[in-house]
CSV table of C-alpha atoms in Angstrom, one decimal:
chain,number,residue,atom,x,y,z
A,26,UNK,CA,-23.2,85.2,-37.2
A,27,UNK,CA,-26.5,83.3,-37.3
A,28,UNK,CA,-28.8,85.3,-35.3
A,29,UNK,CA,-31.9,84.8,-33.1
A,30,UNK,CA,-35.7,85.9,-32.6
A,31,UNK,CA,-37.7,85.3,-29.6
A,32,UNK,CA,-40.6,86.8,-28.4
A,33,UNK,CA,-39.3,89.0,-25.1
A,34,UNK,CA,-41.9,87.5,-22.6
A,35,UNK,CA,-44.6,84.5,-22.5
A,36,UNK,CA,-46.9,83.7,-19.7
A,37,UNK,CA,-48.1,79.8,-19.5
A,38,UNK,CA,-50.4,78.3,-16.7
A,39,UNK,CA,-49.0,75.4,-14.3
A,40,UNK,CA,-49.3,72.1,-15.0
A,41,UNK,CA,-49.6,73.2,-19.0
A,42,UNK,CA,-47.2,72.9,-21.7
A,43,UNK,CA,-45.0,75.6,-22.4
A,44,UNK,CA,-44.2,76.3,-26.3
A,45,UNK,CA,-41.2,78.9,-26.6
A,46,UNK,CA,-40.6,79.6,-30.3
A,47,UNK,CA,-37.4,81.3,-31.6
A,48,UNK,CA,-36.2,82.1,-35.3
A,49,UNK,CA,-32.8,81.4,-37.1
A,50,UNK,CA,-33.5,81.8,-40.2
A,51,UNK,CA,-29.7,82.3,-41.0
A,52,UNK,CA,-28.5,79.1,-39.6
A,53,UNK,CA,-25.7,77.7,-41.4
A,54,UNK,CA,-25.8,73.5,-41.8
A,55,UNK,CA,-23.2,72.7,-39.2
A,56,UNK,CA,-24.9,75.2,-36.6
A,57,UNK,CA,-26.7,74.0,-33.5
A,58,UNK,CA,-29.2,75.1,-31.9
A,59,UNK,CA,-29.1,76.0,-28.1
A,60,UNK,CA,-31.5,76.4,-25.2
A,61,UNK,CA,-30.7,77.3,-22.0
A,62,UNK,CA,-32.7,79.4,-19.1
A,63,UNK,CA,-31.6,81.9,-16.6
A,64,UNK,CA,-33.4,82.2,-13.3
A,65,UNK,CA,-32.9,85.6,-11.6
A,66,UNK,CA,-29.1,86.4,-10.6
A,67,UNK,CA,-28.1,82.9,-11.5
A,68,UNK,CA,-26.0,81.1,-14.0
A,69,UNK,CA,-27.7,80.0,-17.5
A,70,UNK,CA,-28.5,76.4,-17.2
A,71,UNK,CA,-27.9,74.0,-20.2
A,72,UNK,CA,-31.5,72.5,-21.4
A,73,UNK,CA,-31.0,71.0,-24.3
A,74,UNK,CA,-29.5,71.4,-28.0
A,75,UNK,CA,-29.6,70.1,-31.5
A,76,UNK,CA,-28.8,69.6,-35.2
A,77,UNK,CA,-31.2,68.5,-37.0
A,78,UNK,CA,-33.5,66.1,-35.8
A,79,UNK,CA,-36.2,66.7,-32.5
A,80,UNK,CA,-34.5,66.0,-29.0
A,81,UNK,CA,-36.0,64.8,-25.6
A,82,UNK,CA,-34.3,65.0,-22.6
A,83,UNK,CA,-35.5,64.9,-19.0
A,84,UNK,CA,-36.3,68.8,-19.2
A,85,UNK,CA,-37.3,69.4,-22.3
A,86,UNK,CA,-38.1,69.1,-25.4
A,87,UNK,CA,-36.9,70.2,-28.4
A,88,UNK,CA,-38.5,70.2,-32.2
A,89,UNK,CA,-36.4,71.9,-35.0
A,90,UNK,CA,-38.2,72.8,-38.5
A,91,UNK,CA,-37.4,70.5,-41.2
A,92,UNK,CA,-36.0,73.3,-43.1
A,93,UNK,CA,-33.9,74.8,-40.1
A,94,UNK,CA,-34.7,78.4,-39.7
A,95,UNK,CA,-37.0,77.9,-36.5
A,96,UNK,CA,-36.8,76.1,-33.8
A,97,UNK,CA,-40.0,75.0,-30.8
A,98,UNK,CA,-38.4,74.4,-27.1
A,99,UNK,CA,-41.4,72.6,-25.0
A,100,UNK,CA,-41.8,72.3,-21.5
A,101,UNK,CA,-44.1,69.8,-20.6
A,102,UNK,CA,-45.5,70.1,-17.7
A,103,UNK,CA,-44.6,73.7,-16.7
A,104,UNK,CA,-44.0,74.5,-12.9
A,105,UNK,CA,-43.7,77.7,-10.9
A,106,UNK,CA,-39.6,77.1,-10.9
A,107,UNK,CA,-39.9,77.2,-14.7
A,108,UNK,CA,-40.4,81.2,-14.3
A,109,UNK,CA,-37.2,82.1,-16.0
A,110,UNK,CA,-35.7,84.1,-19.0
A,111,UNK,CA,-34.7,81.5,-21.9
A,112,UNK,CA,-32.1,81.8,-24.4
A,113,UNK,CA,-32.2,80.2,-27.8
A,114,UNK,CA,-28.6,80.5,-29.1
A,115,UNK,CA,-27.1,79.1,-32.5
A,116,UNK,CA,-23.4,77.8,-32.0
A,117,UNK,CA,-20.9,80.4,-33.9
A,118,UNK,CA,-18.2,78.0,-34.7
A,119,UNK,CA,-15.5,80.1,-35.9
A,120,UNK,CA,-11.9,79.5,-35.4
A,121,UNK,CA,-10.8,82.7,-33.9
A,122,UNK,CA,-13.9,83.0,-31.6
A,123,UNK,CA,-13.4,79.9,-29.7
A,124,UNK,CA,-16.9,78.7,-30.2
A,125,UNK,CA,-18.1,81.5,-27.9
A,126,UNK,CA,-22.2,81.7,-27.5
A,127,UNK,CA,-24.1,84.9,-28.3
A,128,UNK,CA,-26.7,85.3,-25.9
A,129,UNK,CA,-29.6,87.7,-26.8
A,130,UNK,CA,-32.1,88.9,-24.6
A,131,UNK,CA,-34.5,85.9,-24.5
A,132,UNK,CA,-38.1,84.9,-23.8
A,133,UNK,CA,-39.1,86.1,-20.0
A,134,UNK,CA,-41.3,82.8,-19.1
A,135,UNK,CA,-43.7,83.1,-16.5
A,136,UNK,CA,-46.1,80.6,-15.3
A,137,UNK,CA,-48.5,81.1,-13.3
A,138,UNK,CA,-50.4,79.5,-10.4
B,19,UNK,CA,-19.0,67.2,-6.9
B,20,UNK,CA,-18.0,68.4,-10.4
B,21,UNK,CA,-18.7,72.3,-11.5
B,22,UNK,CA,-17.7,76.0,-11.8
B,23,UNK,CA,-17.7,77.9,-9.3
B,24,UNK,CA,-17.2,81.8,-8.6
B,25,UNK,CA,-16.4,83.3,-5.7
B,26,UNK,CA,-17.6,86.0,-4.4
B,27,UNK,CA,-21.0,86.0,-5.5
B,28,UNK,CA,-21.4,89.8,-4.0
B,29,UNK,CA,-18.5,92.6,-4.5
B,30,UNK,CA,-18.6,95.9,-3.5
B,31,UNK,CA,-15.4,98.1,-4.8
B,32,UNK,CA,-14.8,102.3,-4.5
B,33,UNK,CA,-14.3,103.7,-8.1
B,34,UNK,CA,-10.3,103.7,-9.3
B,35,UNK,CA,-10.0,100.7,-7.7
B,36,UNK,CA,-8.9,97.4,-9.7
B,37,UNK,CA,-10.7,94.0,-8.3
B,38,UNK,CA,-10.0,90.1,-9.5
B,39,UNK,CA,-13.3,87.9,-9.4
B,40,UNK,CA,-12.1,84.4,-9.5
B,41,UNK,CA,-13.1,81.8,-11.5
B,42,UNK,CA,-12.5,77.6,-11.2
B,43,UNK,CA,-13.6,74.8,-12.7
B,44,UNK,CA,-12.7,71.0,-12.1
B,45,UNK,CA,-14.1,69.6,-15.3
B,46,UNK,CA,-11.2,69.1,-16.7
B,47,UNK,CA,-12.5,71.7,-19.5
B,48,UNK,CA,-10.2,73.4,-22.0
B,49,UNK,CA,-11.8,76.1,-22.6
B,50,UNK,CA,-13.2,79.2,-20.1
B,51,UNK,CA,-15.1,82.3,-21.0
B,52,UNK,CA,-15.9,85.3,-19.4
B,53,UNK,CA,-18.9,86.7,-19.6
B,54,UNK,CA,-21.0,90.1,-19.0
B,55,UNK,CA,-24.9,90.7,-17.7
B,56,UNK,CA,-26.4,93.6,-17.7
B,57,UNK,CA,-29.8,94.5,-16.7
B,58,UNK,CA,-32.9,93.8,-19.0
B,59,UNK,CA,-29.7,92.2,-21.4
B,60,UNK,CA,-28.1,89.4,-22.9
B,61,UNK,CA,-24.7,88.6,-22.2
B,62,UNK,CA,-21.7,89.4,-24.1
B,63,UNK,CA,-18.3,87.8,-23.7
B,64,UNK,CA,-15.1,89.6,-22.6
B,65,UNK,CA,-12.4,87.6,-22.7
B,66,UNK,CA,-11.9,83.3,-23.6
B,67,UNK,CA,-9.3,80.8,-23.0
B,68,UNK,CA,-8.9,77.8,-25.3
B,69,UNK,CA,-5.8,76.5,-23.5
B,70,UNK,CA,-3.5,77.0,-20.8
B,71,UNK,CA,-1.5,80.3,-21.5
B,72,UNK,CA,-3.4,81.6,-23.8
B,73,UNK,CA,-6.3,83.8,-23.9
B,74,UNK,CA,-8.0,86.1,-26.7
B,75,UNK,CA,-10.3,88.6,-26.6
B,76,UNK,CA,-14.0,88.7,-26.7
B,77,UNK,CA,-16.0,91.9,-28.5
B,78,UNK,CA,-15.9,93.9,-24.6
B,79,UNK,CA,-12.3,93.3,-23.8
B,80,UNK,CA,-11.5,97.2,-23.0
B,81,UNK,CA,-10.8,97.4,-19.2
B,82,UNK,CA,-10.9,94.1,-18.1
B,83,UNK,CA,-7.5,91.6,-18.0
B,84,UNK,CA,-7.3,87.6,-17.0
B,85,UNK,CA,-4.7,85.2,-17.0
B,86,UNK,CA,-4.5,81.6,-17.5
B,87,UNK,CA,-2.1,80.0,-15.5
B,88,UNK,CA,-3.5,76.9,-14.4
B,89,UNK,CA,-6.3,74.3,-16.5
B,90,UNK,CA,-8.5,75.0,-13.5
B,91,UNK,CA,-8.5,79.1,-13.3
B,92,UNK,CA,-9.5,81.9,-15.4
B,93,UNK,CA,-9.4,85.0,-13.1
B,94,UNK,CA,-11.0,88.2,-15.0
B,95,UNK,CA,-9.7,91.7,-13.3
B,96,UNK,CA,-11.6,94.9,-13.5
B,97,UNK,CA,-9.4,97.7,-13.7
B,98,UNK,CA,-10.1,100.9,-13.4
B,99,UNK,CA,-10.3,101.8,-17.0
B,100,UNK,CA,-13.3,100.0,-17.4
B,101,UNK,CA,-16.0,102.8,-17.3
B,102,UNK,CA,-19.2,100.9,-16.2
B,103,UNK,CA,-17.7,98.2,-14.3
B,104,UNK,CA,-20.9,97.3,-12.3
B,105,UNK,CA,-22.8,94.3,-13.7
B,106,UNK,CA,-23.3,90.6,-13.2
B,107,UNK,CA,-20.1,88.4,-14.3
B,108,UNK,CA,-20.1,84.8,-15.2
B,109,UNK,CA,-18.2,82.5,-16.2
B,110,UNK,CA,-18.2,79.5,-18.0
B,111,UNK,CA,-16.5,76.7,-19.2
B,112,UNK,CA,-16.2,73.9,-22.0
B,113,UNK,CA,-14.8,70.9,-22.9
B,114,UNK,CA,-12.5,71.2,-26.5
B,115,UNK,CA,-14.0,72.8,-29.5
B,116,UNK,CA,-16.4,71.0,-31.4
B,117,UNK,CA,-19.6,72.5,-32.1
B,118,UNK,CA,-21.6,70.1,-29.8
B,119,UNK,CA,-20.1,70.7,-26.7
B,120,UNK,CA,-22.4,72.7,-24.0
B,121,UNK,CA,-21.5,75.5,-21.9
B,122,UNK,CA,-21.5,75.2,-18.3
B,123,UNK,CA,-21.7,77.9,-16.1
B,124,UNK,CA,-21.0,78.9,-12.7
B,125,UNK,CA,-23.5,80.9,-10.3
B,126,UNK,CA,-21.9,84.7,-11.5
B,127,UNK,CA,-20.4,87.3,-9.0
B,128,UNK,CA,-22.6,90.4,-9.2
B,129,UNK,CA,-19.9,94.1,-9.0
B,130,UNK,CA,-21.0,97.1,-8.1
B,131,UNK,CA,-19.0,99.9,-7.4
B,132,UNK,CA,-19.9,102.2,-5.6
């Protein structure tokens, strides 16, 4: 299974970008990449995902190495509700797995005031 | 409004006693997974459905049972064989298989027995 590195906690200031890197340097070329976050005793919430080329959605951003092995999840505009742990997950896509998620243990993201 | 939702989102059990947490969706998903959370932790998947009647196991299946009956439920039981039962549980679901498809995930029932 392609695995994932993140740093286990950031702090970023409100109102200021938030850059939250994460390694796969084992991705295979039909692999996505994954972000979600996780505020405190809830569900992870979907941010955004991709293949190969940079994604923008209404939450994110997200910029993927030409080469694949790392990948660069920006907030924009970080806000206090942005404090949350984030998971950067690459899709397992293996028959007898069901496409299951491995989660690790993320990047804590606090912002602060 | 569409989603996944759990139910209850706080259980309290006495050791040696077996508990359901119940699970439904109504996005017409295929596929449901159960996860586990513990403290400090990632989480790491127990048990998945693909399809109706049918359910595998995930890499912490020891303890725990579901069925799937119905397109809509996935209930996950904690027996008493499991030996650290207390934790957060969620559970999620997706629609088919192909690699692009997100996981959606309800807000997790958080066991602790006591």
């Amino acid at each position: 299974d392609a695995k994932t590195t993140q740093p286990p906690s950031m702090d970023c200031a409100e109102g200021r970008a938030a850059n939250l890197p994460c390694n796969h340097s084992t991705i295979s070329g039909n692999e996505y990449v994954y972000w979600y976050r996780q505020i405190h005793s809830q569900g992870p919430q979907y941010i955004i995902h991709g293949l190969k080329n940079n994604e923008t959605n209404e939450m994110a951003s997200l910029i993927i190495t030409e080469d694949r092995k790392s990948s660069t999840l920006i907030l924009p505009h970080a806000t206090l509700r942005d404090t949350a742990v984030y998971y950067c997950i690459v899709r397992v896509a293996e028959r007898n797995t069901g496409n299951q998620f491995y989660f690790g243990t993320g990047t804590s993201l606090t912002v602060i005031p | 409004d569409g989603g996944i939702t759990q139910s209850p989102k706080y259980l309290f059990r006495k050791e040696g006693q077996n508990v359901t947490l119940s699970c439904e969706q109504n996005l017409n998903h295929d596929a449901m997974y159960w996860y586990r959370q513990d403290p400090g932790q990632g989480l790491r998947l127990i048990y998945y459905s693909q399809i109706v009647n049918d359910f595998q196991k995930g890499d912490i299946a020891e303890g725990y049972s579901v069925s799937r009956e119905k397109k809509e439920s996935f209930p996950l039981t904690v027996t008493s064989a499991q030996k650290n039962p207390t934790a957060f549980y969620l559970c999620a679901s997706r629609q088919g298989l192909a690699q692009s498809n997100e996981q959606f995930f309800g807000p997790g029932t958080r066991l602790t027995v006591l």
